[in-house]
Coordinates of C-alpha atoms in Angstrom, one line a residue:
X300 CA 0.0 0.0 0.0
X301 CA 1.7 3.2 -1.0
X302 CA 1.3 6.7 1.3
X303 CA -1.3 9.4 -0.2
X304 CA 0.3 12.3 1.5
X305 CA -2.5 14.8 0.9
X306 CA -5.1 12.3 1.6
X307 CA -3.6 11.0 5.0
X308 CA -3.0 14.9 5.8
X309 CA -6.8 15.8 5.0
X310 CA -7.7 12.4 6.9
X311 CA -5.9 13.4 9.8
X312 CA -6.7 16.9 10.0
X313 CA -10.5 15.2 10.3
X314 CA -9.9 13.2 13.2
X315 CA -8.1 15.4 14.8
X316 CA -11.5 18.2 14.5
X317 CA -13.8 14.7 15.1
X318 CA -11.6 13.7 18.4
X319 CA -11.3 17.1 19.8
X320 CA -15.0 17.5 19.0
X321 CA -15.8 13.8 20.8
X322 CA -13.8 14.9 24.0
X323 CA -15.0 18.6 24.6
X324 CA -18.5 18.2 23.8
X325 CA -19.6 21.6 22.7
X326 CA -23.3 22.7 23.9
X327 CA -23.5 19.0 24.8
X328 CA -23.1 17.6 21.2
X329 CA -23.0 13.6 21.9
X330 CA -20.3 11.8 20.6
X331 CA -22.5 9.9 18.3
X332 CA -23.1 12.9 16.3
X333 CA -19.5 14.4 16.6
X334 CA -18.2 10.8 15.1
X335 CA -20.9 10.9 12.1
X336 CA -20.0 14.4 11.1
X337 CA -16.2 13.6 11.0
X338 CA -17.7 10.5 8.6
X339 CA -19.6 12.4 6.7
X340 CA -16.8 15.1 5.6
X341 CA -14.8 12.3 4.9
X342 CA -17.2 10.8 2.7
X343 CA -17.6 14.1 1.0
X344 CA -14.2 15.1 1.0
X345 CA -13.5 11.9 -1.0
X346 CA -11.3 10.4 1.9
X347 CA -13.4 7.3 1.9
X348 CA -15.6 6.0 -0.1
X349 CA -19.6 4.0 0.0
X350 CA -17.5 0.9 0.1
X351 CA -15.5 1.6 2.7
X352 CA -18.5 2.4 5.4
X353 CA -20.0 -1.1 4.1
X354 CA -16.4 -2.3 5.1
X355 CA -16.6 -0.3 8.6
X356 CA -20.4 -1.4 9.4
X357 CA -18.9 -5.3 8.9
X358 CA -15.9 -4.4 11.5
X359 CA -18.1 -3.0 14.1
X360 CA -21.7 -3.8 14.1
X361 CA -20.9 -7.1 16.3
X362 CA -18.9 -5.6 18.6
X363 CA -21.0 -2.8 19.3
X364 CA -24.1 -4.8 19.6
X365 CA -22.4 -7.2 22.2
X366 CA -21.3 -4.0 24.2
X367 CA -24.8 -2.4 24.4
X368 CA -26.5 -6.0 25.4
X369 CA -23.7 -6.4 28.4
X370 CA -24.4 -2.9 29.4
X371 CA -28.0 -3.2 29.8
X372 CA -27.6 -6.7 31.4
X373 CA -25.6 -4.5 33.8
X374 CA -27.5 -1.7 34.1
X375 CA -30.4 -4.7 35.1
X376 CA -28.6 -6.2 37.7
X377 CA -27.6 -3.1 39.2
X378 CA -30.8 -1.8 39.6
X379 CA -32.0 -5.0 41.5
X380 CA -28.9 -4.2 43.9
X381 CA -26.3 -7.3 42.7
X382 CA -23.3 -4.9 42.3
X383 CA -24.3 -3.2 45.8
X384 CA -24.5 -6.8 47.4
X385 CA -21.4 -7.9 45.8
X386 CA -19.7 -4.4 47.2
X387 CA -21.1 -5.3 51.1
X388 CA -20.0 -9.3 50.7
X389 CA -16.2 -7.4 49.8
X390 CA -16.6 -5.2 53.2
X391 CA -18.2 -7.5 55.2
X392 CA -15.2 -10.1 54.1
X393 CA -12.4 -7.7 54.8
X394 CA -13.8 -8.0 58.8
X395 CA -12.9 -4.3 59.4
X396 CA -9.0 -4.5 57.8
X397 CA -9.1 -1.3 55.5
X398 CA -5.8 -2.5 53.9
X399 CA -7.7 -6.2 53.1
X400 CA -10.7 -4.0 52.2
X401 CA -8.5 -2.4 50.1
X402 CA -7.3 -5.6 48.1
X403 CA -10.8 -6.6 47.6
X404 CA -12.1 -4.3 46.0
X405 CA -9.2 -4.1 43.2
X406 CA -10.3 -8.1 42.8
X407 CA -13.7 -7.0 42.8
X408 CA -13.6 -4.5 40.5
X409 CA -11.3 -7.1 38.0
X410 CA -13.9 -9.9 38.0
X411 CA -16.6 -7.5 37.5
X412 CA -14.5 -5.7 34.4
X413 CA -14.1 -9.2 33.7
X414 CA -17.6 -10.1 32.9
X415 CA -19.7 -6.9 32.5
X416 CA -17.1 -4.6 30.4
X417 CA -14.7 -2.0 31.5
X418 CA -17.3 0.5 31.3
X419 CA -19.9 -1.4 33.4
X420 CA -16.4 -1.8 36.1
X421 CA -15.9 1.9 36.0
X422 CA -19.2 3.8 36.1
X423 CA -21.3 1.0 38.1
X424 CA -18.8 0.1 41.0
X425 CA -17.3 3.8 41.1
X426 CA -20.5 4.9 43.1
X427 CA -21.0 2.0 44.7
X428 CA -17.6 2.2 46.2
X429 CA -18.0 5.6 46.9
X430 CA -21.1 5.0 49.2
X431 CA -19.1 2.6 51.0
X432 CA -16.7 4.9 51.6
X433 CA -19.1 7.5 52.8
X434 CA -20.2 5.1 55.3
X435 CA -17.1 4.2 56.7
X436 CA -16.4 8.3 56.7
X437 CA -12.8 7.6 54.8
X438 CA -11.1 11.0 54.4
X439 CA -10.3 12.2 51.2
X440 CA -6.3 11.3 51.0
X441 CA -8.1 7.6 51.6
X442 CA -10.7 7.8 49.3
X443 CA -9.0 9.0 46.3
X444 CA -6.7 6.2 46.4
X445 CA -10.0 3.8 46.5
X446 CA -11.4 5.6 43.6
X447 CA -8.0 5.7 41.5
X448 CA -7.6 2.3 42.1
X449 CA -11.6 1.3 40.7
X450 CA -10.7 3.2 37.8
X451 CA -7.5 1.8 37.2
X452 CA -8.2 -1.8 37.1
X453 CA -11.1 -1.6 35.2
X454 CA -9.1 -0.9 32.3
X455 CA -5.7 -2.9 32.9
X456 CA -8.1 -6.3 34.0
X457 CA -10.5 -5.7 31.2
X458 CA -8.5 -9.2 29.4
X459 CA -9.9 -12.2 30.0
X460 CA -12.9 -12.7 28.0
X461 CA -14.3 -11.2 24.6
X462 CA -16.5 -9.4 26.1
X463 CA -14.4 -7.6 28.6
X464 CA -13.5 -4.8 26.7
X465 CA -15.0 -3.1 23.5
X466 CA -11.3 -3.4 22.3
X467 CA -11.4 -7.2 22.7
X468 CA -14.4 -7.8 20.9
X469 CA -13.3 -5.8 17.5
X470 CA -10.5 -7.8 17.8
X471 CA -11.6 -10.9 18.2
X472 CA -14.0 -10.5 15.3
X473 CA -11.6 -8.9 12.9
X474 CA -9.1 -12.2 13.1
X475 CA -11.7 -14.4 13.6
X476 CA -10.5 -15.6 17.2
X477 CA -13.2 -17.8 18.8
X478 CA -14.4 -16.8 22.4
X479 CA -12.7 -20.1 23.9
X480 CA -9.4 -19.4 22.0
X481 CA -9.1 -16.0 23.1
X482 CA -9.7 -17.1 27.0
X483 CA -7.3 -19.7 26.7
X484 CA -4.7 -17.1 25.5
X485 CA -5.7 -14.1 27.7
X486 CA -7.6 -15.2 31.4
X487 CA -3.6 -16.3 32.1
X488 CA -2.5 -12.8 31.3
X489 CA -5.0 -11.4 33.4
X490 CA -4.4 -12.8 36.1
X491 CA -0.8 -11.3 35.7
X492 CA -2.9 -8.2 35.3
X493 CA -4.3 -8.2 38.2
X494 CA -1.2 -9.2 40.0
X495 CA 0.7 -6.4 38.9
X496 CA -1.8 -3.7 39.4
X497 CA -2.2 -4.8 42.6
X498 CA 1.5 -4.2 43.3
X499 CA 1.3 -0.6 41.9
X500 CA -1.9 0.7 43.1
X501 CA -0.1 -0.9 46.8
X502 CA 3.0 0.5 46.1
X503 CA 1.7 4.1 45.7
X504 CA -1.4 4.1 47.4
X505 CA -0.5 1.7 50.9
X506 CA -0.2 4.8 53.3
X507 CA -3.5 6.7 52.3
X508 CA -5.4 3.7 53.4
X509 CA -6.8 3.0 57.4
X510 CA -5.4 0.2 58.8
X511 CA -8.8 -0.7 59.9
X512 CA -12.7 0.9 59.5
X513 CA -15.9 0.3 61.7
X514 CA -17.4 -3.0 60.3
X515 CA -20.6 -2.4 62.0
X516 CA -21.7 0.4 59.7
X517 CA -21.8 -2.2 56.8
X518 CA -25.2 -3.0 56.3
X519 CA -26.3 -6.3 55.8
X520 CA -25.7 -7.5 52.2
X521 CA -29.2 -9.2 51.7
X522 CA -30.8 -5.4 52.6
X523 CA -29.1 -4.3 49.3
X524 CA -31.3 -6.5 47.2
X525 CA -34.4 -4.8 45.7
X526 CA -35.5 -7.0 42.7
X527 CA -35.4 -10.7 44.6
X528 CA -36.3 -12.4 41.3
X529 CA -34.3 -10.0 39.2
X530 CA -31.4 -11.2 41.3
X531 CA -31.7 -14.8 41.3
X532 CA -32.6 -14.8 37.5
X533 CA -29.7 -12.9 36.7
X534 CA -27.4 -15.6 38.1
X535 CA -28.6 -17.8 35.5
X536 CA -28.8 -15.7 32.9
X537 CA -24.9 -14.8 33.5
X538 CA -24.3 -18.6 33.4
X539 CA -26.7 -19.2 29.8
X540 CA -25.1 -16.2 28.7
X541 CA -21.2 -17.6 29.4
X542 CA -21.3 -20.8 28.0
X543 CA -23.5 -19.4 24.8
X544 CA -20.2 -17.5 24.5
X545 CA -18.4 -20.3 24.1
X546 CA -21.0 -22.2 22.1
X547 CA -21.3 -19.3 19.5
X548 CA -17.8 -19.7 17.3
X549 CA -18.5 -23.4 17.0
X550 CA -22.1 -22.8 15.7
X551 CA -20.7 -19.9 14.1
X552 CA -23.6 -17.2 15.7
X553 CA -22.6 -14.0 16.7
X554 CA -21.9 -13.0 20.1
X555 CA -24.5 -10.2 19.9
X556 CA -26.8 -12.7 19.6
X557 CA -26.0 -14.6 22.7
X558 CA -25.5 -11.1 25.1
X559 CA -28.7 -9.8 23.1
X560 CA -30.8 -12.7 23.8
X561 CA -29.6 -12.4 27.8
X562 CA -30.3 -9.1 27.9
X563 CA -33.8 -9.5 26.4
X564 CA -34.3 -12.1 29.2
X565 CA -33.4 -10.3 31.8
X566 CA -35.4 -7.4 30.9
X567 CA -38.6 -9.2 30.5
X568 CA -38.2 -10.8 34.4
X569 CA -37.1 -7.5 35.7
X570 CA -40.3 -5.9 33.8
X571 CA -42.7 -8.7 34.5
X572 CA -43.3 -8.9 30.8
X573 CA -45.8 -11.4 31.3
X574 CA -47.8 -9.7 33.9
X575 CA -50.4 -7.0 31.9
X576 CA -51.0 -5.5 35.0
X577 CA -47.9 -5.1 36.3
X578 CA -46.7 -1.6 36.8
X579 CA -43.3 -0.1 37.8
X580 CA -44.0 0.3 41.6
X581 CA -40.7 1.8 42.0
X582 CA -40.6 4.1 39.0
X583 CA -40.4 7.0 40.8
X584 CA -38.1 5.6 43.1
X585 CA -36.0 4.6 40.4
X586 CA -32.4 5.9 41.2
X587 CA -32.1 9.6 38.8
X588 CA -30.1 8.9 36.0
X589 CA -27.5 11.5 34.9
X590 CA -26.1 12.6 31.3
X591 CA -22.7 11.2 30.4
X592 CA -20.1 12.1 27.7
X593 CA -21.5 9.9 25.4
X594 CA -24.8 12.6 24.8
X595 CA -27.5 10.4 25.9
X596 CA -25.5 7.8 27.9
X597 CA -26.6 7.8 31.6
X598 CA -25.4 6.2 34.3
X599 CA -27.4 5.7 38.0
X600 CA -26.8 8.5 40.3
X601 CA -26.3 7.6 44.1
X602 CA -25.9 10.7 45.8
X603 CA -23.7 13.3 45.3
X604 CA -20.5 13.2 47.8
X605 CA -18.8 16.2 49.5
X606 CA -15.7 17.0 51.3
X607 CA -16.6 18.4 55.3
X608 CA -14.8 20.7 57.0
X609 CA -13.2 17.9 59.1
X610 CA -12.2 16.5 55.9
X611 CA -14.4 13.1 56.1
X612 CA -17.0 12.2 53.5
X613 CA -20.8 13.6 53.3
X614 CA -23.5 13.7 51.6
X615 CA -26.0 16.9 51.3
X616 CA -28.9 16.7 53.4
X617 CA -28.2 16.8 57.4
X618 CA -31.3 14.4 57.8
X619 CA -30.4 11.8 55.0
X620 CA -29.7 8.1 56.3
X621 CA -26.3 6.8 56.0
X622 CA -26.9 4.6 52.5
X623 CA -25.2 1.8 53.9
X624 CA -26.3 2.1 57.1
X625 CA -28.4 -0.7 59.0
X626 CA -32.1 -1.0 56.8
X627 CA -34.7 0.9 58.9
X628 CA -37.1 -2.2 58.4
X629 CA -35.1 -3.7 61.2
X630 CA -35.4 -0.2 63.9
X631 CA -39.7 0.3 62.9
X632 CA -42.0 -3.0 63.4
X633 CA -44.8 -1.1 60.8
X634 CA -42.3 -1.5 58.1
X635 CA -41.0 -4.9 59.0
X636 CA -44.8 -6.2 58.7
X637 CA -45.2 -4.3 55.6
X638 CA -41.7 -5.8 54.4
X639 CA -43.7 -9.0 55.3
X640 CA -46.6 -8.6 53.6
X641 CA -44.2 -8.0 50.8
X642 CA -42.6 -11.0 50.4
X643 CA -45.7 -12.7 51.0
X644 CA -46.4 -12.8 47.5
X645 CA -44.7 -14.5 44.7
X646 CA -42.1 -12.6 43.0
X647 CA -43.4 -14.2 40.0
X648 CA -46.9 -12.0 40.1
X649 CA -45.2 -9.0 42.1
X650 CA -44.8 -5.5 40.0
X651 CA -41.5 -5.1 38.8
X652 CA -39.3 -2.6 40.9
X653 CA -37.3 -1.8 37.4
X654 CA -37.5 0.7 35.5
X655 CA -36.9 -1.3 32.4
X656 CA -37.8 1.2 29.3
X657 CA -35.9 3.8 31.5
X658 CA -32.4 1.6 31.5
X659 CA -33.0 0.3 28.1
X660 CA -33.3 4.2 27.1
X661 CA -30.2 5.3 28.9
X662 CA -28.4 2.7 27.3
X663 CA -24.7 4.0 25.7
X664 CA -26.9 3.7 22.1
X665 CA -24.6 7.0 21.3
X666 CA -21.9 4.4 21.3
X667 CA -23.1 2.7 18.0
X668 CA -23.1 6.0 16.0
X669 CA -19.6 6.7 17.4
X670 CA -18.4 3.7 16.7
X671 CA -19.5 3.4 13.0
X672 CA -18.3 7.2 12.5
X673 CA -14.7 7.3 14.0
X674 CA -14.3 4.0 12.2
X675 CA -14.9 5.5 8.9
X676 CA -12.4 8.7 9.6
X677 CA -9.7 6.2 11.1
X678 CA -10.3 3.5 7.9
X679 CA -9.8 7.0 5.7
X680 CA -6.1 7.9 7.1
X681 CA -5.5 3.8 6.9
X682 CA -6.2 4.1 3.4
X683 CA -4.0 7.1 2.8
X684 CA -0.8 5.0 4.1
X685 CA -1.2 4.9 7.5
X686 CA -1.7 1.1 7.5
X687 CA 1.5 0.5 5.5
X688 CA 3.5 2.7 8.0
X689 CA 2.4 0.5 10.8
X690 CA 2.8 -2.6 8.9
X691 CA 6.7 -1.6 7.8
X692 CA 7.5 -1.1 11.4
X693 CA 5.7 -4.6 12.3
X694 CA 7.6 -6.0 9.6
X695 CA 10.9 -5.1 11.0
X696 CA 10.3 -6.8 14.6
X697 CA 8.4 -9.6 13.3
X698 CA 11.5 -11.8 13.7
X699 CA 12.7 -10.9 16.8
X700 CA 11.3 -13.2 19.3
X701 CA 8.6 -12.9 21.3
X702 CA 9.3 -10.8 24.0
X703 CA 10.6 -8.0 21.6
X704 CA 7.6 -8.7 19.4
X705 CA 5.1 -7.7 22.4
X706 CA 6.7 -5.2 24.0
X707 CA 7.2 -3.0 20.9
X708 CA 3.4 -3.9 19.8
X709 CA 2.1 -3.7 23.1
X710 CA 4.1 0.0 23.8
X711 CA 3.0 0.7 20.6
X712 CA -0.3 0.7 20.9
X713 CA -0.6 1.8 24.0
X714 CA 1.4 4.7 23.2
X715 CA -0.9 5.5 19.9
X716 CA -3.9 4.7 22.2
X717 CA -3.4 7.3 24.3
X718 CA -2.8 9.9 22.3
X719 CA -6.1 9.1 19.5
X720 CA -8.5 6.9 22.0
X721 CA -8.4 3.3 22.2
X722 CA -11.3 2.5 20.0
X723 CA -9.4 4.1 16.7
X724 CA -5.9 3.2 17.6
X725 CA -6.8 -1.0 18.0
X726 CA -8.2 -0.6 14.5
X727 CA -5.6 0.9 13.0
X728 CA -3.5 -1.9 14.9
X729 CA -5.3 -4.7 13.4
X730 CA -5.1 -2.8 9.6
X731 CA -1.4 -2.9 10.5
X732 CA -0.8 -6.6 11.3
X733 CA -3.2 -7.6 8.7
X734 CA -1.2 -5.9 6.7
X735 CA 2.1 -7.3 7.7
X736 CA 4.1 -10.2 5.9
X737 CA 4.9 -11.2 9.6
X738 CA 4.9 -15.4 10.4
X739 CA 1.4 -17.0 11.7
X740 CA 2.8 -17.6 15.2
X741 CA 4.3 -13.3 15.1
X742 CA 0.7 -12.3 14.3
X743 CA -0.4 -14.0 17.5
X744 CA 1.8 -12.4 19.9
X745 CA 1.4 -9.0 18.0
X746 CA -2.6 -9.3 17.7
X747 CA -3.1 -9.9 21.2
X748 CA -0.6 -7.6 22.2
X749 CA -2.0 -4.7 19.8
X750 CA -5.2 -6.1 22.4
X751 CA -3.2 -5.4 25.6
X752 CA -2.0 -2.2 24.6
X753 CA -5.1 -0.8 24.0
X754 CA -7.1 -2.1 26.6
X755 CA -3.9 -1.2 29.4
X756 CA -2.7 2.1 27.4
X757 CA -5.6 4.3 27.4
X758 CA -4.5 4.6 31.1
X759 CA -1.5 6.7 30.4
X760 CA -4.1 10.0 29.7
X761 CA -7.8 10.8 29.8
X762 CA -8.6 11.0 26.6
X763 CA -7.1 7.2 26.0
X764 CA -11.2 5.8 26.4
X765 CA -14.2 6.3 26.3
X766 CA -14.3 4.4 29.9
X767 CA -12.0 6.6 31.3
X768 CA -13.5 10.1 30.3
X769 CA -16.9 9.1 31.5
X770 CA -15.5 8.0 34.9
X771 CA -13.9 11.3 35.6
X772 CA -16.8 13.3 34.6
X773 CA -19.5 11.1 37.2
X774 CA -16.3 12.1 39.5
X775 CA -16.6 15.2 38.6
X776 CA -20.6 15.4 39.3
X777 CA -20.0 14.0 42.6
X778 CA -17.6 16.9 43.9
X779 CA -14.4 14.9 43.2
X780 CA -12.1 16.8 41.1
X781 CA -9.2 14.8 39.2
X782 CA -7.3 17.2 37.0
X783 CA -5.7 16.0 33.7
X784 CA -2.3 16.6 34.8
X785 CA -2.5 14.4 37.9
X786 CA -4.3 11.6 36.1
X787 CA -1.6 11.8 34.0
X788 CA 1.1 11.6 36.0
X789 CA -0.3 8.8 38.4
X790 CA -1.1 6.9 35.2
X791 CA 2.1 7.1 33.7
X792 CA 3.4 5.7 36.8
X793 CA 1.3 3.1 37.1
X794 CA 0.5 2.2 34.3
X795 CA 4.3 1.5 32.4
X796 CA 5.2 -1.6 34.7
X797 CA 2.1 -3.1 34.5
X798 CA 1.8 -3.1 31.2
X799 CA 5.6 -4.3 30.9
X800 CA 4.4 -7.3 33.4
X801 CA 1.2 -8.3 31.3
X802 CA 3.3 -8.0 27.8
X803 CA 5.9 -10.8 28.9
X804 CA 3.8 -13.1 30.2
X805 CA 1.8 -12.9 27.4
X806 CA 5.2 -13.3 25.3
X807 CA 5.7 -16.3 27.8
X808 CA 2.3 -17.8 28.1
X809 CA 1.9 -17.7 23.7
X810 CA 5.1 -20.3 23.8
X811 CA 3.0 -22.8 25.6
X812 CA -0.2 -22.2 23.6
X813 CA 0.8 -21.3 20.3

């Protein structure tokens, strides 16, 4: 492929508009929109042609699909209080050690990056954790280094399956890899994930955090439940869901079909599809939703937290109850019979608690249009030469042994990640290897190191994901300021060793499964 230099400069003078229009939101524009406009000049500008948004929709449409179904399967479970009981089971089991407390909820927020997307990790256990913290009345030296660390490894553990990470699943369909394949390669190198970020995030964070915290202000993890059936279903609907997953590549389906059909599941028992009658008793005590970066993204809202004077934790509102305090049911005998009465009838004919068409609405939809639009602008400036760049410099490592192979991949992308956003750097990646005369066995390590990279490297600045940029403005909502240039600098240092850690094992691991 030869190197259009007025074309790649026109290309890239749109993405850069597109990008800076995608992080800075003007008047609100969602990302959606920004993404399509940046397409659309590019389609008119003759950077890309009909063809090649046929090409794009093929890349993405799966992908992005899958996402939205295990964001709304989240978004489910959350509101029938399964992330909250996961959160009190991780406090209650820590038995009042802040440091153990501490290492839980890094694993905690891994196996739930793990299973419901990096996204899901970052913007559904952020508050979560925060109300925990409130409770517990953590200063703010302690509860920044909570929050930094939920933010952090929902990103660098966002590995192990397919579905983990938007980044994994455009992979995974662009080579082909089949969802047991790409577990066998990468759950190892997880776990070497995890591993390390738990050594950094100790390393840097060990002396903000209380050697111990008042485990009787944990409430009762069972009290965090609001949806009983929601809750129960959703256990099996995670475990249909995950071997469907594994089921798809042989039957060759595609995963969107599988998270879809879960999702659509799950909705219909937390909206009592089958009940006419049934009506959203809780609607208006559905938690308020508020508008993310992604325009009409939303993400449940807790309650805002503030800083006191004696530098602890609060939250507006002298009279409000501590939200993980012990449930007043248990202090006032008229609710307890009422709670009674309650359960008296079968969760089967009860009025769902849900707010289905409200989560199902609030859904990251925006995500779809931005995918299929930055997509186009990024295929544009890999038509223009920048594929062939990143194939020449593949092509000159390709021999070189594993290790070398990764960690130039891996830094690679990570670097071009967080500089352009995670989501057009892994396809220009995979344009790049495909591109490549490298060996069968060097594609490997560099495909799934291009995967690493841009899952891991987006930590390095804000603007690296999507994930990340939404985190730190429900942060920001919440009173808790994180500048750029202090993420910045705390990701640089935390993030470099791990991903040097989860690069050579995967180097080492791909010897033993090649």
């Amino acid at each position: 492929m030869v190197v259009h230099g007025a074309h790649l400069a026109i290309a890239a003078v749109i993405f850069l508009v597109t990008l800076s229009l995608v992080i800075w939101q003007p008047r609100g524009l969602g990302i959606g929109w920004s993404a399509l406009g940046g397409a659309a000049i590019a389609l008119v500008s003759g950077v890309v042609s009909l063809h090649d948004v046929v090409t794009v929709w093929d890349i993405v449409w799966n992908a992005t699909f899958t996402f939205i179904a295990v964001i709304i399967i989240s978004l489910l479970l959350d509101g029938a209080g399964f992330f909250k009981w996961a959160a009190l089971h991780v406090a209650r089991s820590a038995r009042g050690n802040g440091r153990l407390l501490f290492v839980l909820v890094i694993v905690l927020g891994a196996v739930v990056a793990a299973f419901f997307a990096n996204d899901g990790a970052a913007l559904i256990l952020t508050p979560i954790v925060l109300e925990m913290l409130l409770a517990l009345g953590y200063s703010p030296s302690a509860s920044f280094a909570f929050v930094m660390a939920t933010g952090f490894v929902a990103d660098t553990t966002s590995l192990p399956l397919v579905v983990s990470n938007l980044v994994n699943i455009v992979s995974a369909d662009y080579f082909h890899i089949g969802f047991a394949r790409f577990a066998l390669v990468m759950a190892p190198v997880d776990l070497a994930a995890i591993a390390a970020s738990l050594g950094v995030l100790w390393i840097y964070f060990h002396r903000r955090i209380p050697k111990s915290y008042p485990l009787a202000e944990i409430e009762e993890p069972s009290h965090a439940i609001t949806d009983h059936l929601t809750f129960r279903v959703g256990w099996v609907v995670l475990g249909l869901v995950l071997a469907g997953y594994f089921l798809a590549h042989l039957a060759s389906i595609p995963i969107s079909a599988i998270a879809g059909a879960g999702a659509l599941l799950l909705a219909a028992v937390a909206g009592r599809w089958w009940n006419a009658r049934a009506k959203t008793s809780g609607e208006e005590n559905v938690a308020p939703t508020e508008s993310t970066l992604s325009g009409n993204e939303q993400v449940p809202v807790t309650r805002p937290v503030e800083l006191s004077s004696t530098g602890s934790l609060i939250a507006p509102g002298k009279h409000d109850r501590d939200p993980l305090a012990l449930s007043p049911s248990t202090s006032n005998p008229s609710i307890a019979e009422h709670d009674r009465d309650l359960r008296s009838v079968s969760p089967w004919r009860s009025s769902p608690s849900i707010s289905v068409g409200r989560i199902i609405r609030s859904a990251p939809w925006q995500v779809v249009l931005f995918s299929v639009g930055m997509y186009v602008v990024v295929f544009g400036m890999a038509e223009a030469g920048l594929t062939s760049l990143v194939a020449s410099g593949l092509n000159h490592i390709s021999s070189d042994g594993n290790g070398v192979v990764a960690l130039v991949a891996g830094y690679g992308a990570a670097i071009l990640a967080s500089a352009m956003n995670n989501m057009p750097s892994v396809l220009v990646g995979a344009l790049g290897i495909h591109a490549s005369h490298a060996t069968s066995h060097a594609r490997q390590v560099m495909l799934f190191a291009n995967v690493i990279g841009n899952d891991l490297g987006p930590k390095l600045t804000p603007i690296g994901s999507l994930a990340t940029l939404l985190w730190l403005h429900v942060l920001n909502r919440r009173g808790i300021h994180i500048g750029w240039g202090q993420y910045t600098k705390i990701g640089i240092v935390l993030t470099l060793p791990v991903l040097a850690v989860t690069l050579l094992t995967l180097a080492g691991w791909l010897r033993v499964v090649r």
